[in-house]
Amino acid sequence: MISSKAEEKISTRIIIDVVLLIIAAIPIPLFYTGVFTPYQRGFFCDDETIRYPYRDSTVSDFSLYVGGLAIGILTIFLCEFVRKLFVKPEDESEFHIFGRRVPATALYIYASTSLFLFGCFIVEVATDFIKYTLGRLRPNFIDVCKPDFDCSSLTNPHKFVENYTCTNPDTYSVDDSRLSFPSGHSSFAIYAILFSVIYMQKCLICPHSKFVRPALQFILLLMGAYTAVSRIGDNKHHWSDVIAGSVLGVVSAVLMFYIPRNNLARSEEAKMKEGQKMSTNLELYGSI
């Protein structure tokens, strides 16, 4: 039977986790409420890479964040639900947290979901920090900004223009046109997708068909790739922005799994063998 000291340790860990999640999420709205402004970068008059027309996003911000969060969380629930089907009820461990009985499956779901959300917050903060620090101009910058500087009057078209004013009254769109590097759609989508793919690889049990898991993983990878590549076609990002964002997403997803020792990367077979070994379950949770 699990000791009261161990139960208290779990409860304390949950409180700390929630506090850290809140702290990690705090900077995110600050980037979207005008608290921070992007670096005001100049441009070369003959730079054709920033003269593309404005287009609406194929994958909207709402679809990106809601879809990414839904995919990650649903993947966790799916894997743990399938795992539970292959675990006998009498082998399911239980914990007492905050005075309530909690099955091991619920703790697995909580630990995995909190890890996924923490990674979401980290990749979003890192992406926005780089965006606002560098202020790289989007491919549609000239069309959105509509600078008051007349480049056609110059004898030297390669002149670097720093003193100019955007005539577009929509300041939010103008600021957004300075946030090209790295691609936020790419970093968040690739993180959410890769986290889900790795989670499936490590935790999804498919005894009846060996093609179910790779098929699901392939579909998710296509969704992530489509989201990233669409940013180039929408004239929102340069190809290097998309690559950088994708790399950031990959690194973040891998770190969420492989920096903590003995974490969620354990095989489901190892989970099932634990049965009623609550102390081992405690070790799993404490290592996440």
Coordinates of C-alpha atoms in Angstrom, one line a residue:
M1 CA 0.0 0.0 0.0
I2 CA 1.3 3.4 -0.9
S3 CA 2.5 5.5 2.0
S4 CA 0.9 8.8 3.1
K5 CA 4.3 10.4 2.5
A6 CA 4.4 9.2 -1.1
E7 CA 0.9 10.5 -1.6
E8 CA 1.8 13.9 -0.3
K9 CA 4.8 13.9 -2.6
I10 CA 2.6 13.3 -5.6
S11 CA 0.2 16.1 -4.5
T12 CA 3.0 18.5 -4.1
R13 CA 4.4 17.6 -7.5
I14 CA 1.1 18.3 -9.1
I15 CA 0.8 21.7 -7.5
I16 CA 4.4 22.6 -8.6
D17 CA 3.6 21.4 -12.2
V18 CA 0.5 23.5 -12.4
V19 CA 2.4 26.6 -11.2
L20 CA 5.2 26.0 -13.7
L21 CA 2.6 25.6 -16.5
I22 CA 1.0 28.9 -15.6
I23 CA 4.4 30.6 -15.5
A24 CA 5.4 29.2 -18.9
A25 CA 2.1 30.4 -20.4
I26 CA 2.2 34.0 -19.0
P27 CA 4.5 35.5 -21.7
I28 CA 2.4 34.3 -24.6
P29 CA -0.5 36.8 -24.4
L30 CA 2.0 39.6 -23.9
F31 CA 3.2 39.1 -27.5
Y32 CA -0.3 39.5 -28.8
T33 CA -1.6 42.5 -26.7
G34 CA 0.9 45.2 -27.8
V35 CA 3.1 44.9 -24.8
F36 CA 6.0 43.9 -27.0
T37 CA 6.7 45.4 -30.4
P38 CA 8.9 43.8 -33.1
Y39 CA 12.3 45.2 -34.1
Q40 CA 11.9 47.9 -36.8
R41 CA 14.1 46.6 -39.6
G42 CA 14.8 48.5 -42.8
F43 CA 14.7 47.1 -46.4
F44 CA 16.5 47.3 -49.7
C45 CA 14.6 48.9 -52.5
D46 CA 15.4 46.2 -54.9
D47 CA 14.6 43.3 -52.6
E48 CA 12.0 41.3 -54.5
T49 CA 11.6 38.7 -51.7
I50 CA 9.4 41.1 -49.7
R51 CA 7.2 42.3 -52.6
Y52 CA 4.8 39.4 -52.8
P53 CA 1.0 40.1 -52.6
Y54 CA -0.9 39.6 -49.3
R55 CA -2.9 36.4 -49.1
D56 CA -5.1 35.0 -46.4
S57 CA -3.7 32.0 -44.5
T58 CA -4.6 28.6 -45.7
V59 CA -4.3 27.3 -42.1
S60 CA -5.7 30.0 -39.8
D61 CA -4.3 30.7 -36.3
F62 CA -7.4 29.3 -34.8
S63 CA -7.2 26.0 -36.8
L64 CA -3.5 25.8 -35.9
Y65 CA -3.7 26.1 -32.2
V66 CA -7.1 24.3 -31.6
G67 CA -6.1 21.5 -34.1
G68 CA -2.6 21.1 -32.6
L69 CA -3.8 21.0 -29.0
A70 CA -6.6 18.6 -30.0
I71 CA -4.3 16.2 -31.8
G72 CA -1.8 16.0 -29.0
I73 CA -4.4 15.5 -26.2
L74 CA -6.6 13.1 -28.2
T75 CA -3.5 11.0 -29.0
I76 CA -2.7 10.7 -25.3
F77 CA -6.3 9.7 -24.5
L78 CA -6.4 7.3 -27.4
C79 CA -3.2 5.5 -26.4
E80 CA -4.1 5.3 -22.7
F81 CA -7.7 4.1 -23.5
V82 CA -6.3 1.3 -25.7
R83 CA -3.7 0.4 -23.1
K84 CA -6.5 0.1 -20.5
L85 CA -8.3 -2.4 -22.7
F86 CA -5.3 -4.8 -22.4
V87 CA -4.9 -4.3 -18.6
K88 CA -7.0 -6.5 -16.3
P89 CA -9.1 -4.4 -13.8
E90 CA -7.4 -6.1 -10.9
D91 CA -4.0 -5.1 -12.2
E92 CA -4.8 -1.4 -12.5
S93 CA -3.0 0.5 -9.8
E94 CA -4.6 3.3 -7.7
F95 CA -3.3 6.3 -6.0
H96 CA -4.8 8.6 -3.3
I97 CA -4.2 12.2 -4.4
F98 CA -5.8 15.1 -2.4
G99 CA -7.8 12.6 -0.5
R100 CA -9.3 10.9 -3.6
R101 CA -8.7 7.6 -5.2
V102 CA -7.2 8.1 -8.7
P103 CA -6.5 5.2 -11.1
A104 CA -3.1 4.9 -12.6
T105 CA -4.5 5.6 -16.1
A106 CA -5.7 9.0 -14.9
L107 CA -2.2 9.8 -13.6
Y108 CA -0.6 8.7 -16.9
I109 CA -3.0 11.0 -18.8
Y110 CA -2.4 13.9 -16.5
A111 CA 1.4 13.5 -16.6
S112 CA 1.5 13.1 -20.4
T113 CA -0.9 16.0 -21.0
S114 CA 0.9 18.4 -18.7
L115 CA 4.2 17.5 -20.5
F116 CA 2.6 18.1 -23.9
L117 CA 1.2 21.5 -22.8
F118 CA 4.5 22.6 -21.2
G119 CA 6.2 21.9 -24.6
C120 CA 3.5 23.9 -26.4
F121 CA 4.1 26.9 -24.2
I122 CA 7.9 26.6 -24.5
V123 CA 7.9 26.4 -28.3
E124 CA 5.4 29.3 -28.6
V125 CA 7.4 31.5 -26.2
A126 CA 10.7 30.6 -28.0
T127 CA 9.3 31.3 -31.4
D128 CA 7.7 34.6 -30.5
F129 CA 10.9 35.8 -28.7
I130 CA 13.0 35.2 -31.8
K131 CA 10.4 36.8 -34.0
Y132 CA 10.2 40.0 -32.0
T133 CA 13.9 40.2 -31.5
L134 CA 14.9 39.8 -35.2
G135 CA 11.9 41.5 -36.9
R136 CA 12.6 39.8 -40.2
L137 CA 10.2 41.1 -42.9
R138 CA 7.6 38.8 -44.4
P139 CA 7.4 38.2 -48.2
N140 CA 4.3 40.4 -48.2
F141 CA 5.8 43.2 -46.2
I142 CA 5.7 46.0 -48.9
D143 CA 2.1 45.1 -49.8
V144 CA 1.0 45.2 -46.1
C145 CA 3.2 48.1 -44.9
K146 CA 2.8 50.4 -47.9
P147 CA 5.9 52.5 -47.0
D148 CA 5.9 56.2 -47.8
F149 CA 9.4 56.0 -49.3
D150 CA 9.5 56.2 -53.1
C151 CA 12.1 53.7 -54.3
S152 CA 11.5 54.6 -58.0
S153 CA 13.1 58.0 -57.5
L154 CA 16.4 56.5 -56.6
T155 CA 19.4 56.3 -59.0
N156 CA 20.8 53.5 -56.8
P157 CA 18.0 50.8 -56.5
H158 CA 20.2 48.9 -54.0
K159 CA 19.8 51.6 -51.3
F160 CA 19.0 50.4 -47.8
V161 CA 16.0 52.3 -46.5
E162 CA 15.7 52.8 -42.7
N163 CA 13.8 56.0 -42.4
Y164 CA 10.3 55.3 -43.6
T165 CA 6.7 55.1 -42.3
C166 CA 4.1 52.5 -43.0
T167 CA 1.0 54.2 -44.4
N168 CA -1.3 51.2 -43.6
P169 CA -3.4 52.4 -40.6
D170 CA -3.8 48.8 -39.4
T171 CA -0.8 48.7 -37.0
Y172 CA -1.5 45.1 -36.0
S173 CA -1.0 43.9 -39.6
V174 CA 2.1 46.1 -40.0
D175 CA 3.7 44.7 -36.9
D176 CA 2.7 41.2 -38.0
S177 CA 4.5 41.7 -41.3
R178 CA 7.7 42.1 -39.4
L179 CA 7.5 38.6 -37.7
S180 CA 8.7 36.3 -40.5
F181 CA 11.5 34.4 -38.8
P182 CA 10.9 31.7 -37.7
S183 CA 7.6 30.4 -38.8
G184 CA 5.2 30.0 -35.8
H185 CA 2.8 27.8 -37.8
S186 CA 5.7 25.4 -38.6
S187 CA 7.2 25.3 -35.1
F188 CA 3.9 24.7 -33.3
A189 CA 2.4 22.3 -35.9
I190 CA 5.6 20.2 -36.1
Y191 CA 5.9 20.1 -32.3
A192 CA 2.3 18.9 -31.8
I193 CA 2.5 16.4 -34.6
L194 CA 5.9 15.0 -33.8
F195 CA 5.0 14.7 -30.1
S196 CA 1.9 12.7 -31.1
V197 CA 3.9 10.5 -33.5
I198 CA 6.5 9.7 -30.9
Y199 CA 3.8 9.1 -28.3
M200 CA 2.0 6.7 -30.6
Q201 CA 5.3 4.9 -31.4
K202 CA 6.1 4.3 -27.7
C203 CA 2.6 3.9 -26.2
L204 CA 0.0 2.8 -28.8
I205 CA -0.8 -1.0 -28.7
C206 CA -1.9 -2.4 -32.0
P207 CA -2.0 -6.3 -31.6
H208 CA -4.5 -6.9 -34.5
S209 CA -2.7 -5.0 -37.3
K210 CA 0.9 -3.7 -37.7
F211 CA -0.3 -1.0 -40.2
V212 CA -2.6 1.0 -37.9
R213 CA 0.0 2.8 -36.0
P214 CA 2.2 3.8 -39.0
A215 CA -0.9 4.8 -41.0
L216 CA -2.0 7.2 -38.3
Q217 CA 1.6 8.5 -37.9
F218 CA 1.9 9.1 -41.7
I219 CA -1.4 11.0 -41.8
L220 CA -0.3 13.2 -38.9
L221 CA 3.1 13.9 -40.6
L222 CA 1.3 14.9 -43.8
M223 CA -0.8 17.3 -41.8
G224 CA 2.2 18.9 -40.2
A225 CA 4.1 19.1 -43.5
Y226 CA 1.1 20.7 -45.2
T227 CA 0.7 23.3 -42.5
A228 CA 4.4 24.3 -42.8
V229 CA 4.6 24.4 -46.6
S230 CA 1.3 26.3 -46.9
R231 CA 3.1 29.3 -45.2
I232 CA 5.4 29.7 -48.3
G233 CA 2.5 29.5 -50.7
D234 CA 0.5 32.0 -48.7
N235 CA 3.4 34.5 -48.9
K236 CA 3.7 34.6 -45.1
H237 CA 7.2 33.2 -44.8
H238 CA 10.4 32.6 -46.6
W239 CA 11.5 29.0 -47.1
S240 CA 14.3 29.5 -44.5
D241 CA 11.6 30.6 -41.9
V242 CA 9.7 27.4 -42.4
I243 CA 12.8 25.3 -42.0
A244 CA 13.9 27.1 -38.9
G245 CA 10.4 26.8 -37.4
S246 CA 10.3 23.1 -38.2
V247 CA 13.7 22.5 -36.6
L248 CA 12.5 24.3 -33.5
G249 CA 9.4 22.1 -33.3
V250 CA 11.4 18.9 -33.8
V251 CA 14.0 19.9 -31.1
S252 CA 11.2 20.8 -28.7
A253 CA 9.3 17.6 -29.2
V254 CA 12.4 15.4 -28.8
L255 CA 13.5 17.3 -25.6
M256 CA 10.1 16.8 -24.1
F257 CA 10.6 13.0 -24.4
Y258 CA 14.2 12.3 -24.0
I259 CA 15.7 14.8 -21.5
P260 CA 13.7 13.4 -18.6
R261 CA 15.0 10.0 -17.7
N262 CA 12.7 7.0 -17.5
N263 CA 9.8 9.1 -18.8
L264 CA 6.9 8.5 -21.2
A265 CA 9.1 6.8 -23.7
R266 CA 8.7 3.5 -21.8
S267 CA 7.0 0.8 -23.8
E268 CA 3.4 -0.2 -23.0
E269 CA 4.6 -3.7 -22.3
A270 CA 6.7 -2.4 -19.4
K271 CA 3.6 -0.5 -18.1
M272 CA 1.5 -3.6 -18.2
K273 CA 4.0 -5.7 -16.4
E274 CA 4.0 -3.2 -13.5
G275 CA 0.5 -4.2 -12.5
Q276 CA 0.2 -3.3 -8.8
K277 CA 3.8 -2.0 -8.3
M278 CA 2.7 1.4 -7.1
S279 CA 6.2 2.4 -6.2
T280 CA 7.4 2.0 -9.7
N281 CA 4.4 4.0 -10.9
L282 CA 5.4 6.7 -8.5
E283 CA 8.9 6.7 -10.0
L284 CA 7.5 7.1 -13.5
Y285 CA 5.5 10.1 -12.5
G286 CA 8.3 11.7 -10.5
S287 CA 10.6 11.5 -13.5
I288 CA 8.3 13.4 -15.9

